[in-house]
Tab-separated table of C-alpha atoms in Angstrom:
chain	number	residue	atom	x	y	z
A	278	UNK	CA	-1.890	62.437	53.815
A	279	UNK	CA	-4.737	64.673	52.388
A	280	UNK	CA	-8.609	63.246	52.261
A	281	UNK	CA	-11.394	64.609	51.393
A	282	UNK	CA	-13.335	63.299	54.040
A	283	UNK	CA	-13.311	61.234	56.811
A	284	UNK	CA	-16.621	58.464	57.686
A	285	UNK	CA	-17.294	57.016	60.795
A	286	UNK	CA	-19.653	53.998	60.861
A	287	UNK	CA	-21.120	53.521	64.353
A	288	UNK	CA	-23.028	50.596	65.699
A	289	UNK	CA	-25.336	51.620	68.545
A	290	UNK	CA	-26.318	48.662	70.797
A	291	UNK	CA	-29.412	48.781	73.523
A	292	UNK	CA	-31.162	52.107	72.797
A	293	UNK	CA	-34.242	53.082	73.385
A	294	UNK	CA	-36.733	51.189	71.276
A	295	UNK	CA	-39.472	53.680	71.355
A	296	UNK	CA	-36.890	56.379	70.459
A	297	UNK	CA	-35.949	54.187	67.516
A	298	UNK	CA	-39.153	54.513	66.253
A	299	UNK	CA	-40.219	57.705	66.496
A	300	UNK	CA	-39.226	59.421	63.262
A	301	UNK	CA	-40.050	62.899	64.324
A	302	UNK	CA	-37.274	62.309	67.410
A	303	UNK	CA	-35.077	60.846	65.274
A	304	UNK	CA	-35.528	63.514	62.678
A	305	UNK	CA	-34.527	66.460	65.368
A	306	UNK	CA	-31.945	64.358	66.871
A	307	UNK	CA	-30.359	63.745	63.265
A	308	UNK	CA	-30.980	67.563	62.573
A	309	UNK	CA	-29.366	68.795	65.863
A	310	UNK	CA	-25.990	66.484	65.520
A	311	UNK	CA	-25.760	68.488	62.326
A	312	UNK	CA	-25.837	71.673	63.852
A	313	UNK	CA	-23.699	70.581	66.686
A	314	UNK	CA	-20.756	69.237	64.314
A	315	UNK	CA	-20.952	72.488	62.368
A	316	UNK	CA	-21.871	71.253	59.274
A	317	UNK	CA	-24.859	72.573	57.111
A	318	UNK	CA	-27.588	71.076	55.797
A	319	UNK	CA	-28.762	71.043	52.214
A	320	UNK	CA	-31.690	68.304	52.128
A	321	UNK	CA	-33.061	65.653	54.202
A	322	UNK	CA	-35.371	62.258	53.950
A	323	UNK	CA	-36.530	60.788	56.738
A	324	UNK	CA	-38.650	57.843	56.361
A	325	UNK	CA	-40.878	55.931	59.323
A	326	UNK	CA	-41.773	51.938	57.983
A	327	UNK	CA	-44.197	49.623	58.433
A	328	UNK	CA	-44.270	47.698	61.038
A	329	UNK	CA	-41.880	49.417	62.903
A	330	UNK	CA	-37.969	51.786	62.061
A	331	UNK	CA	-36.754	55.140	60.938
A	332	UNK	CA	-34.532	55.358	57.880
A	333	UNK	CA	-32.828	59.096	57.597
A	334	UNK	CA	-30.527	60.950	55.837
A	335	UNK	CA	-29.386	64.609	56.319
A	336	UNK	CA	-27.451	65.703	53.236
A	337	UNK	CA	-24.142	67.896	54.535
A	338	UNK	CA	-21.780	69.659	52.176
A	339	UNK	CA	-20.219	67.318	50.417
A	340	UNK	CA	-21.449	64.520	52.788
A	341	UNK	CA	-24.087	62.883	54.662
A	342	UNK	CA	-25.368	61.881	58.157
A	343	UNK	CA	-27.474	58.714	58.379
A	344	UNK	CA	-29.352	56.645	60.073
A	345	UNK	CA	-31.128	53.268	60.369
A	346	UNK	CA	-32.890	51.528	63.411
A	347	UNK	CA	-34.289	48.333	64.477
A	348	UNK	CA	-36.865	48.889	67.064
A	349	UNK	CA	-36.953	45.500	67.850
A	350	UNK	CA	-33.584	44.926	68.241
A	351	UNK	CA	-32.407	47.903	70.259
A	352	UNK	CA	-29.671	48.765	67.515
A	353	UNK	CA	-29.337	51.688	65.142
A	354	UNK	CA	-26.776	52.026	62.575
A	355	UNK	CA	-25.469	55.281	61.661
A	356	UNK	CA	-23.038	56.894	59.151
A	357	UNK	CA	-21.938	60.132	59.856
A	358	UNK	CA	-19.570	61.259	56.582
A	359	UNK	CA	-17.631	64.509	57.024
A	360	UNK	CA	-15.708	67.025	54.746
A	361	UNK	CA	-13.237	69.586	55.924
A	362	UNK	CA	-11.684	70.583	59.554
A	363	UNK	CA	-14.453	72.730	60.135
A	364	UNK	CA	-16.841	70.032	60.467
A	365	UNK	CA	-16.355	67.716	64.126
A	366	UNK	CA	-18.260	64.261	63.431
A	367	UNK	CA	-17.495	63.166	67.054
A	368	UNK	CA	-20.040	65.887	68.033
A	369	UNK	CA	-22.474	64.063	66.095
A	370	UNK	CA	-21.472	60.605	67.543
A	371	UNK	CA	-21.755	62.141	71.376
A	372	UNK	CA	-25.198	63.680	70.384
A	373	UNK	CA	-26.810	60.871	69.102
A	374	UNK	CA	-25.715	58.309	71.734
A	375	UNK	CA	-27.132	60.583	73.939
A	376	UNK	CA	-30.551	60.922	72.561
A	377	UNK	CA	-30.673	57.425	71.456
A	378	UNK	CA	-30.203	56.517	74.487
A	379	UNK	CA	-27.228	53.569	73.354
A	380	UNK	CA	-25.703	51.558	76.155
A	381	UNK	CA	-22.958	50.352	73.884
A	382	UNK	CA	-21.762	51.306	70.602
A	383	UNK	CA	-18.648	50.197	67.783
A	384	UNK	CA	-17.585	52.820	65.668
A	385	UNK	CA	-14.975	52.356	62.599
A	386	UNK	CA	-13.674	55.487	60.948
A	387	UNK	CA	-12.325	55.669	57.600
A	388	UNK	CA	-10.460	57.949	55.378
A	389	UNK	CA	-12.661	58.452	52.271
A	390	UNK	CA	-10.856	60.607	48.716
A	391	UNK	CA	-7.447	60.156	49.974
A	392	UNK	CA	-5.884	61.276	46.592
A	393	UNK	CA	-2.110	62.067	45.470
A	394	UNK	CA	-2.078	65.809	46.332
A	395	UNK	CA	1.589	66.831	47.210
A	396	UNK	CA	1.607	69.085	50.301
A	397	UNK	CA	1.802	72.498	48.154
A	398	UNK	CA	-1.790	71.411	47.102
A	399	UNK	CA	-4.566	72.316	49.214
A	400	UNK	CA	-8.074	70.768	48.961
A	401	UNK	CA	-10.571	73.404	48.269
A	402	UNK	CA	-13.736	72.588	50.200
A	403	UNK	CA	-17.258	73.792	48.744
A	404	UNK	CA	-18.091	77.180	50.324
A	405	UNK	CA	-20.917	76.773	52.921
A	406	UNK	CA	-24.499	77.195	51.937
A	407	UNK	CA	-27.620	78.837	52.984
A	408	UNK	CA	-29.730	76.454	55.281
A	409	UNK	CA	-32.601	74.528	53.073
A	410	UNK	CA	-35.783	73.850	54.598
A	411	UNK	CA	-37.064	70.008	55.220
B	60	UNK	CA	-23.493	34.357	61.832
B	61	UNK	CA	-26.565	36.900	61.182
B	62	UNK	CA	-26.000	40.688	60.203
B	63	UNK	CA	-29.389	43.223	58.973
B	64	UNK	CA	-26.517	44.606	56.438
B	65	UNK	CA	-23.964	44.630	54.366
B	66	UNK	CA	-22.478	48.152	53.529
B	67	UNK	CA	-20.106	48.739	50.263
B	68	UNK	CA	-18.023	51.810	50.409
B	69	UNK	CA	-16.421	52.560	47.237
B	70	UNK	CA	-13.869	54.823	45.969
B	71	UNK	CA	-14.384	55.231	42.149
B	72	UNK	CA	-11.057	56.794	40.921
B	73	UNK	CA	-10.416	58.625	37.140
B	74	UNK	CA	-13.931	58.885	36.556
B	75	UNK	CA	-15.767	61.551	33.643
B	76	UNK	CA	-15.678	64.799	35.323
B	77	UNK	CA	-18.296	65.705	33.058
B	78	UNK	CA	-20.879	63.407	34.160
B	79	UNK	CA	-19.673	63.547	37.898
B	80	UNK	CA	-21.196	66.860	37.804
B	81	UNK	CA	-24.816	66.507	36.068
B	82	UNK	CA	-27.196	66.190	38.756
B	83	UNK	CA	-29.371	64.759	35.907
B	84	UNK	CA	-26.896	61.641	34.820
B	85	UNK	CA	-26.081	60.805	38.941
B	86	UNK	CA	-29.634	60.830	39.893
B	87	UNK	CA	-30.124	58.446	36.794
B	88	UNK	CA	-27.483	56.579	37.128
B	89	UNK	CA	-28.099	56.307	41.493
B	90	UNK	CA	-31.698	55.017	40.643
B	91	UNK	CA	-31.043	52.465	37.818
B	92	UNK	CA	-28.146	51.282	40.636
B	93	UNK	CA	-31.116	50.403	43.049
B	94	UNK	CA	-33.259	48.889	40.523
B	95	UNK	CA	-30.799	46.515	39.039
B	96	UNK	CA	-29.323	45.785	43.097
B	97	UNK	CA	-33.320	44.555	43.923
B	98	UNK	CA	-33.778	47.416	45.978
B	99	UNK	CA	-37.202	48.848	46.497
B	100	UNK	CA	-36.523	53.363	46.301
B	101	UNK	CA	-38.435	54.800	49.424
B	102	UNK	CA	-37.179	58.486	48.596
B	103	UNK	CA	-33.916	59.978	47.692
B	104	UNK	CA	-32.793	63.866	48.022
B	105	UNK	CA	-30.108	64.969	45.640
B	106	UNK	CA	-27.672	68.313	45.447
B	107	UNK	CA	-25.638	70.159	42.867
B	108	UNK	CA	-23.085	72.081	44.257
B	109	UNK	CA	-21.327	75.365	43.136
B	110	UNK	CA	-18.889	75.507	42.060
B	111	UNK	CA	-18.992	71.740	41.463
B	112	UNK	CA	-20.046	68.702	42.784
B	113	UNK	CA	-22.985	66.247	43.079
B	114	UNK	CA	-24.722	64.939	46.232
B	115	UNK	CA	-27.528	62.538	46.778
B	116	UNK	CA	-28.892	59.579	48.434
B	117	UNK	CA	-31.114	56.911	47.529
B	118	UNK	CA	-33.368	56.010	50.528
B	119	UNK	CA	-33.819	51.920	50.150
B	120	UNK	CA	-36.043	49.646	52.560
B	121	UNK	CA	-33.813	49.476	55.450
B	122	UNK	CA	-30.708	51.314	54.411
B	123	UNK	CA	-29.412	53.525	51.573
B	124	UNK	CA	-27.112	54.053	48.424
B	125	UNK	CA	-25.021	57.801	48.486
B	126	UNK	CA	-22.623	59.274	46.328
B	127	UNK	CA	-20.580	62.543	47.076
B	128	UNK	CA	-18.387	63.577	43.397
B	129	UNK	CA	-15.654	65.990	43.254
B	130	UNK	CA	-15.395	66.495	39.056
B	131	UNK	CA	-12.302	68.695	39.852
B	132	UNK	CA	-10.448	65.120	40.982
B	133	UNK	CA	-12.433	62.999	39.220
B	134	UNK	CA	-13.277	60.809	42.332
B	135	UNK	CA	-16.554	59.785	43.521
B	136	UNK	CA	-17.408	58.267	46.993
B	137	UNK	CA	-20.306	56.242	46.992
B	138	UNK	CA	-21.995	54.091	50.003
B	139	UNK	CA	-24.150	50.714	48.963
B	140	UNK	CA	-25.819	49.778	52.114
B	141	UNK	CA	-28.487	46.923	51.898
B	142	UNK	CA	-30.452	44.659	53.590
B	143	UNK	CA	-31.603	41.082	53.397
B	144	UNK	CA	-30.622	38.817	50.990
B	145	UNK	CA	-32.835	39.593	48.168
B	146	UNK	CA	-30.499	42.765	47.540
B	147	UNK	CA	-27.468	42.157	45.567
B	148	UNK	CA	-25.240	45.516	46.023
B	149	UNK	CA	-22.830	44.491	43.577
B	150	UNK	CA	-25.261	44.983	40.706
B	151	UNK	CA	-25.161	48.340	41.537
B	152	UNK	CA	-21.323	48.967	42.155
B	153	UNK	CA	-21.300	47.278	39.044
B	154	UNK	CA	-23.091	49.878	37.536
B	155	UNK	CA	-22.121	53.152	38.591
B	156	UNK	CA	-18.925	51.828	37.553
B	157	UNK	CA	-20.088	51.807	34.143
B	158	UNK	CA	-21.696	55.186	34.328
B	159	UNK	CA	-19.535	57.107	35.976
B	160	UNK	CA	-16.649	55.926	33.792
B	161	UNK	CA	-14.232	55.082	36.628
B	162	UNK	CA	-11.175	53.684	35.512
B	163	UNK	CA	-9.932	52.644	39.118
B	164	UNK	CA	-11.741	51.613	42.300
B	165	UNK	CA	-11.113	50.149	45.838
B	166	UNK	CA	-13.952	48.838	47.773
B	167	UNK	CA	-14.442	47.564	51.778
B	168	UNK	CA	-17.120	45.711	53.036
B	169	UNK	CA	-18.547	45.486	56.352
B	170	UNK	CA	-21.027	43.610	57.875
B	171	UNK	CA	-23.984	45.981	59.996
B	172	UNK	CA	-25.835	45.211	62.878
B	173	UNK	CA	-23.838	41.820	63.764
B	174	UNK	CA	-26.573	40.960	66.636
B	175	UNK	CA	-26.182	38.008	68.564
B	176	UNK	CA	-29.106	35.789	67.080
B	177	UNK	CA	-29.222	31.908	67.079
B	178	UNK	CA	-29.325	29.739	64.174
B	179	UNK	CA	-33.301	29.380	65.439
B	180	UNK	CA	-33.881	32.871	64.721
B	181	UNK	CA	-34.787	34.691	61.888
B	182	UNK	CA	-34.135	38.045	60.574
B	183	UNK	CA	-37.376	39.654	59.850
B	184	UNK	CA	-37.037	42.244	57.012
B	185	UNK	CA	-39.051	45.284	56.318
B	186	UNK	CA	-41.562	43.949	53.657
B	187	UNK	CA	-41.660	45.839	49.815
B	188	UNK	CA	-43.241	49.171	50.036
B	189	UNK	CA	-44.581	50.688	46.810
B	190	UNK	CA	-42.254	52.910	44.727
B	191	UNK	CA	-42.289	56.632	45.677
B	192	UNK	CA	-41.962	59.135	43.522
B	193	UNK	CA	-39.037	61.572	43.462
């Protein structure tokens, strides 16, 4: 079965709260799971709020990484949305648990554009793009 | 039992390939979507892709509406994640519906950041921020 993407929602339990709310950490560790899966970014918005959480989202070809954390609760929840082989989400997952600093985590993947395309079909990804700046 | 979110992920099948591919009418349509959900638009960043193809996120308090299209297969992937109970995500599903013509759809819902809170505690939302601009 052909999709166009696969998503992975992860819950991370007990990370760092300070980490949480530092947008500039989560910022490089959002921009470095990126690298790490292969994909390339085309925009970003990153987003620090009052009184306290990070809101981010790095926008990939043809998907998105993102991220949302509750200081105060020692959670984040992230999305990390993937098109093609090329592109290896559970590099992002491993990355980000690390610099979150998670003790536990759920994760639920999902098959996202699975469309009736016979097997002499081929899905024709968008060509990679030059890297934009923040 | 408590959760900070809900998140919508919809697959909008048989959609206009002509609009699924003017950066213009998705950004429109995305930011109406928050509007008429309750949601409060902290920033957004939004793509067009070549050959094809339309990107962008909506950056709400707390969480975040996305859509990824592929005109070529007329399918759209969009994300409604929201927060608190002032937010009413299907007002927006209900929308881009509408504007992106889809003729067929599946949904799932899930439930984010399921923390183990008593019925004596209380959620604390971010409060309103004032509108950014784009």
């Amino acid at each position: 079965m052909k999709a166009l993407g696969q998503q992975t929602s992860v819950e991370y339990y007990k990370c760092n709260p300070e980490i949480l709310n530092d947008v500039s950490a989560i910022k490089r560790a959002m921009r470095e799971a990126a690298r790490l899966a292969g994909a390339t970014i085309v925009t970003e918005a990153f987003h620090l709020f009052n009184p306290h959480g990070v809101s981010g989202v790095v926008v990939i070809a043809e998907s998105h990484l993102a991220i949302h954390t509750w200081p105060e609760y020692g959670y984040a929840a992230v999305d990390l949305f993937t098109c093609g082989d090329d592109v290896n989400s559970e590099l992002a997952f491993i990355h980000l648990k690390s610099e979150l600093q998670a003790v536990d985590f759920t994760a639920v993947e999902m098959k996202r554009g699975l469309l009736n395309i016979t097997e002499a079909g081929r899905i024709a990804h968008k060509p990679a793009i030059e890297l934009a700046e923040a």
